[in-house]
Short mmCIF file of C-alpha atoms and ligand atoms in Angstrom, two decimals:
data_model
loop_
_atom_site.label_atom_id
_atom_site.label_comp_id
_atom_site.label_asym_id
_atom_site.label_seq_id
_atom_site.Cartn_x
_atom_site.Cartn_y
_atom_site.Cartn_z
CA MET A 1 162.60 272.50 12.98
CA ARG A 2 160.24 270.88 13.90
CA LEU A 3 157.01 269.09 12.61
CA ILE A 4 152.80 269.62 13.90
CA ARG A 5 150.08 268.45 12.77
CA PHE A 6 147.18 269.24 13.64
CA GLY A 7 143.38 268.07 12.92
CA GLU A 8 140.74 265.82 14.08
CA GLU A 9 141.10 262.58 14.48
CA GLY A 10 142.27 260.51 11.91
CA ARG A 11 142.54 263.53 9.66
CA GLY A 12 146.42 264.29 10.44
CA GLU A 13 147.33 267.90 9.02
CA PRO A 14 150.39 269.05 8.53
CA GLY A 15 152.43 271.85 9.88
CA VAL A 16 155.85 273.56 11.64
CA LEU A 17 156.25 275.52 13.73
CA LEU A 18 159.25 278.10 13.79
CA GLU A 19 160.71 279.57 16.20
CA ASP A 20 158.36 282.20 16.85
CA GLY A 21 156.17 280.57 18.69
CA ARG A 22 154.33 280.45 15.13
CA LYS A 23 152.32 277.30 14.77
CA ILE A 24 152.07 277.05 10.60
CA ASP A 25 149.15 275.12 8.48
CA ALA A 26 151.55 273.46 5.95
CA SER A 27 148.22 271.33 4.23
CA ASP A 28 149.05 272.62 1.12
CA GLU A 29 151.85 271.88 -0.71
CA PHE A 30 152.43 268.51 1.71
CA PHE A 31 150.53 265.56 2.37
CA ASP A 32 151.46 263.73 5.28
CA TYR A 33 154.49 263.46 7.27
CA ASP A 34 154.08 259.34 7.02
CA GLU A 35 155.98 256.91 5.18
CA GLY A 36 156.01 258.70 1.92
CA PHE A 37 157.07 261.32 2.89
CA PHE A 38 160.32 261.04 4.47
CA ALA A 39 160.97 258.24 1.56
CA MET A 40 160.31 260.43 -1.10
CA GLY A 41 163.09 263.20 1.00
CA GLY A 42 159.73 265.42 1.85
CA LEU A 43 161.96 266.20 4.66
CA ASP A 44 164.80 268.36 2.61
CA SER A 45 161.60 270.15 0.95
CA LEU A 46 159.93 271.38 3.65
CA ARG A 47 163.16 272.37 5.34
CA GLU A 48 163.14 274.23 1.63
CA TRP A 49 160.04 275.98 2.46
CA VAL A 50 160.49 276.39 6.09
CA SER A 51 163.51 278.69 5.17
CA GLN A 52 161.25 280.53 2.06
CA GLY A 53 158.99 281.35 4.58
CA CYS A 54 156.24 279.31 4.33
CA PRO A 55 154.95 281.12 0.96
CA GLY A 56 151.36 280.44 1.48
CA GLY A 57 150.88 280.06 4.48
CA LEU A 58 148.32 280.19 7.36
CA GLU A 59 148.42 280.42 10.86
CA ILE A 60 146.74 276.51 12.36
CA ASP A 61 143.83 277.64 14.61
CA PRO A 62 145.14 278.26 18.03
CA GLY A 63 142.08 276.31 19.36
CA ALA A 64 142.68 273.31 17.02
CA ARG A 65 143.39 270.14 18.70
CA ILE A 66 147.64 269.16 17.76
CA GLY A 67 148.33 265.60 16.90
CA PRO A 68 150.44 263.19 17.46
CA PRO A 69 153.78 263.99 14.65
CA VAL A 70 153.60 261.78 12.92
CA ALA A 71 150.77 259.65 10.32
CA ARG A 72 150.64 257.15 12.36
CA PRO A 73 153.37 254.09 11.81
CA SER A 74 153.67 251.07 10.79
CA LYS A 75 155.02 249.57 13.82
CA ILE A 76 156.09 251.24 17.14
CA VAL A 77 159.10 249.06 18.93
CA CYS A 78 160.02 249.62 22.01
CA VAL A 79 162.95 248.09 24.12
CA GLY A 80 162.36 247.58 27.28
CA GLN A 81 164.68 247.75 30.63
CA ASN A 82 166.24 249.70 29.07
CA TYR A 83 167.42 252.12 32.12
CA LEU A 84 169.09 250.61 35.02
CA GLU A 85 167.05 251.08 37.74
CA HIS A 86 164.13 250.65 35.90
CA ALA A 87 165.05 246.98 35.75
CA LYS A 88 165.64 246.52 38.98
CA GLU A 89 162.55 248.24 40.51
CA MET A 90 160.37 245.88 38.08
CA GLY A 91 162.91 243.02 39.94
CA GLY A 92 164.07 242.03 36.64
CA GLU A 93 167.28 241.25 34.86
CA ILE A 94 170.40 243.62 33.57
CA PRO A 95 169.33 243.15 29.82
CA THR A 96 172.56 242.26 28.42
CA GLU A 97 170.99 242.82 25.04
CA PRO A 98 168.15 245.61 24.04
CA VAL A 99 164.74 243.85 25.26
CA LEU A 100 161.85 244.26 22.29
CA PHE A 101 158.40 243.85 21.93
CA MET A 102 155.88 245.73 20.38
CA LYS A 103 153.83 248.00 21.27
CA ALA A 104 150.30 248.11 18.26
CA SER A 105 150.42 251.05 16.31
CA SER A 106 145.84 252.11 17.10
CA ALA A 107 147.08 252.80 20.37
CA TRP A 108 148.36 255.82 18.15
CA SER A 109 147.05 258.46 19.89
CA GLY A 110 147.84 262.83 20.53
CA PRO A 111 149.83 264.49 23.45
CA ASN A 112 146.83 266.32 24.71
CA ASP A 113 144.37 263.67 23.57
CA ASP A 114 142.58 262.27 26.91
CA VAL A 115 144.68 258.05 28.08
CA LEU A 116 141.08 255.60 28.11
CA ILE A 117 141.41 253.22 30.70
CA PRO A 118 140.16 249.76 29.10
CA LYS A 119 137.62 248.07 29.69
CA GLY A 120 138.75 245.83 32.69
CA ALA A 121 141.94 247.43 33.89
CA ARG A 122 143.37 248.90 37.21
CA LYS A 123 146.54 248.98 37.20
CA LEU A 124 147.71 251.99 34.27
CA ASP A 125 150.43 253.12 34.88
CA TYR A 126 153.41 255.60 32.82
CA GLU A 127 156.37 255.43 31.11
CA VAL A 128 157.36 258.49 29.28
CA GLU A 129 160.12 257.62 26.82
CA LEU A 130 162.53 259.55 24.43
CA ALA A 131 160.99 258.49 20.79
CA VAL A 132 163.02 257.90 17.40
CA VAL A 133 161.15 258.48 14.49
CA ILE A 134 162.65 256.83 11.91
CA GLY A 135 163.96 258.93 8.65
CA LYS A 136 165.68 255.85 6.78
CA THR A 137 164.90 253.01 5.63
CA ALA A 138 167.35 250.56 8.15
CA SER A 139 167.52 246.96 7.83
CA GLY A 140 170.88 245.74 9.14
CA VAL A 141 172.39 248.76 9.16
CA SER A 142 175.62 249.00 11.76
CA GLU A 143 175.95 251.49 14.40
CA LYS A 144 178.34 253.06 12.39
CA GLU A 145 175.26 254.12 9.95
CA ALA A 146 172.95 254.04 12.21
CA MET A 147 172.23 257.29 13.09
CA SER A 148 171.67 258.68 9.79
CA HIS A 149 168.58 257.10 9.31
CA VAL A 150 167.45 259.06 12.11
CA ALA A 151 164.83 262.25 11.54
CA GLY A 152 164.04 262.96 15.04
CA TYR A 153 162.75 262.99 18.11
CA SER A 154 159.88 263.32 19.94
CA VAL A 155 158.44 262.56 24.04
CA PHE A 156 156.63 259.70 24.18
CA CYS A 157 154.91 257.56 27.40
CA ASP A 158 154.30 253.94 27.44
CA TYR A 159 150.64 253.81 29.41
CA SER A 160 150.86 250.08 30.53
CA GLU A 161 148.72 247.80 31.84
CA ARG A 162 150.26 246.01 34.99
CA ALA A 163 147.78 243.72 34.49
CA PHE A 164 147.18 243.16 31.53
CA GLN A 165 150.86 242.97 31.21
CA LYS A 166 151.62 240.86 33.73
CA ASP A 167 148.85 238.55 34.94
CA HIS A 168 147.68 236.90 31.48
CA GLY A 169 150.19 234.77 30.68
CA GLY A 170 153.45 236.08 28.70
CA GLN A 171 153.81 238.92 25.71
CA TRP A 172 154.13 242.15 27.48
CA THR A 173 152.70 243.32 24.27
CA LYS A 174 148.48 243.16 26.52
CA GLY A 175 149.35 245.66 28.12
CA LYS A 176 150.47 247.84 26.35
CA SER A 177 148.55 248.05 23.39
CA ALA A 178 145.11 249.40 24.11
CA ASP A 179 143.47 252.62 22.47
CA THR A 180 145.58 256.24 23.79
CA PHE A 181 148.25 253.82 24.41
CA ALA A 182 151.07 255.10 22.52
CA PRO A 183 150.91 258.63 22.30
CA MET A 184 153.52 260.95 20.22
CA GLY A 185 154.39 264.67 20.58
CA PRO A 186 153.78 267.55 20.82
CA CYS A 187 155.92 267.82 17.68
CA LEU A 188 158.73 266.22 15.95
CA VAL A 189 162.42 267.67 16.71
CA THR A 190 164.54 267.71 13.19
CA THR A 191 168.10 265.82 14.25
CA ASP A 192 170.37 268.49 13.31
CA GLU A 193 168.43 270.70 17.01
CA VAL A 194 169.07 267.24 19.48
CA ALA A 195 172.78 267.40 19.08
CA ASP A 196 173.68 264.87 22.01
CA PRO A 197 169.49 262.44 22.04
CA GLN A 198 172.40 261.28 25.21
CA GLY A 199 172.04 264.45 27.15
CA LEU A 200 168.38 264.85 27.34
CA ARG A 201 166.44 265.26 30.95
CA LEU A 202 162.90 263.86 31.11
CA TRP A 203 160.61 263.60 33.38
CA THR A 204 156.53 262.13 34.58
CA LYS A 205 154.41 264.39 37.00
CA VAL A 206 150.69 263.61 38.46
CA ASN A 207 148.59 265.69 39.04
CA GLY A 208 151.57 268.33 39.55
CA GLU A 209 154.73 265.47 41.25
CA ILE A 210 157.54 265.12 39.93
CA ARG A 211 157.66 260.85 39.29
CA GLN A 212 159.89 260.63 37.36
CA ASN A 213 162.86 262.03 36.64
CA SER A 214 166.63 261.06 34.87
CA TRP A 215 168.75 261.65 31.45
CA THR A 216 168.76 260.17 28.80
CA LYS A 217 172.39 259.11 29.06
CA ASP A 218 171.03 256.51 31.76
CA MET A 219 170.33 253.70 28.44
CA LEU A 220 171.90 251.44 28.74
CA PHE A 221 171.82 251.06 24.78
CA GLY A 222 171.24 254.52 23.35
CA VAL A 223 169.54 255.21 20.19
CA ARG A 224 172.33 254.43 18.04
CA ASP A 225 172.57 250.80 19.34
CA VAL A 226 169.55 250.06 19.75
CA VAL A 227 168.54 251.14 15.62
CA SER A 228 171.70 249.29 14.82
CA TYR A 229 170.04 246.35 17.21
CA ILE A 230 166.31 245.84 16.39
CA SER A 231 167.45 245.92 12.15
CA ARG A 232 168.77 243.49 12.35
CA PHE A 233 165.20 241.23 13.12
CA MET A 234 163.20 243.57 11.56
CA THR A 235 163.13 246.48 8.63
CA LEU A 236 162.58 250.16 10.48
CA LEU A 237 160.75 252.18 7.20
CA PRO A 238 160.86 255.68 7.01
CA GLY A 239 157.22 256.82 10.39
CA ASP A 240 158.28 253.86 13.20
CA VAL A 241 158.34 255.06 15.78
CA ILE A 242 160.85 254.01 19.11
CA ALA A 243 160.52 254.29 22.34
CA THR A 244 163.35 253.84 24.51
CA GLY A 245 162.60 252.99 26.55
CA THR A 246 161.69 253.89 30.29
CA PRO A 247 163.78 255.49 33.61
CA SER A 248 162.70 254.55 37.52
CA GLY A 249 160.27 255.77 38.95
CA VAL A 250 156.70 254.08 37.26
CA GLY A 251 153.91 253.99 39.67
CA MET A 252 153.99 249.43 39.50
CA GLY A 253 157.39 250.70 41.08
CA MET A 254 157.11 252.52 44.55
CA ASN A 255 155.33 250.94 46.55
CA PRO A 256 152.54 250.20 47.78
CA PRO A 257 152.64 250.71 43.66
CA ARG A 258 150.51 253.74 42.31
CA TYR A 259 148.43 253.32 39.14
CA LEU A 260 147.03 256.16 37.80
CA GLN A 261 143.47 256.44 37.95
CA ALA A 262 140.43 257.88 36.56
CA GLY A 263 141.19 261.97 36.87
CA ASP A 264 144.75 261.55 36.68
CA PHE A 265 146.51 264.05 35.30
CA VAL A 266 149.66 263.20 33.72
CA GLU A 267 153.06 265.64 31.88
CA CYS A 268 155.56 263.31 30.29
CA GLY A 269 158.39 265.41 29.83
CA ILE A 270 161.76 265.68 27.54
CA GLU A 271 164.33 269.22 28.09
CA GLY A 272 163.71 270.52 24.69
CA LEU A 273 161.20 268.83 22.85
CA GLY A 274 157.71 269.15 24.90
CA GLU A 275 155.36 267.85 26.70
CA LEU A 276 152.41 265.84 27.06
CA THR A 277 149.39 266.63 29.28
CA GLN A 278 146.91 264.11 28.98
CA ARG A 279 143.47 263.63 31.67
CA VAL A 280 143.08 259.76 32.26
CA VAL A 281 139.54 258.76 31.42
CA VAL A 282 137.45 255.56 31.86
CA THR A 283 136.28 254.03 28.65
CA ARG A 284 131.89 254.11 28.86
ZN1 ZN B 301 158.52 250.94 27.68
#
């Protein structure tokens, strides 16, 4: 099943993307795809509604904005340097445990929304990542139990301002949290449709030129390990998002570095999950 949300920013309405490509409004049946939805068995109810042919559900206006497929999460937890070649290009040590950092949830954004260059920014960079959406509260879960806490997967771009991240003292969070730096979408694909989350190709193109091109099997710590690991340190709530790290090919890793500029067109995709397509613009 593929969950989508539509409507103006901050007012996401729930919908579904059917196998035949139609987008159906589910807002008469469901309030939103938020913590309560996942916690109260909303996915099962939605599945039943879809299996009945979405009674009462109208097609979504094709011109409607598509938002992020779940409501703004309580937190976005990111895994740093989780692909060997990326860890090398960033000049870091190879991690022996998952490196974690947080991204402000106010950076939450839709799959086709503009990416805003923050005031004072000089080094905007892209990072395509497999996003994991939590379906069931996870606190201290074992690796064996971890996957039963996952609702599904989506495409995520961990936009990063490298000067904010690296040149202002500790904590990467500074470079990761500006408005629009956390786009996800175009849909949430439930786990039953993703046979192996470690078997997916993922890529980034900038103005049509391929920059990142890799496989999720190259993660140092896979989805199962990461969900279990994070849940040792904090409670993952339904609807929370984990960004599982990016492969090599980021702008900072190039010689000389190639950062994003106003007017650039960025496409981040994952096989079977879809693509983000975004324009980079300057904050006014
Ligand atoms: Zn990242």
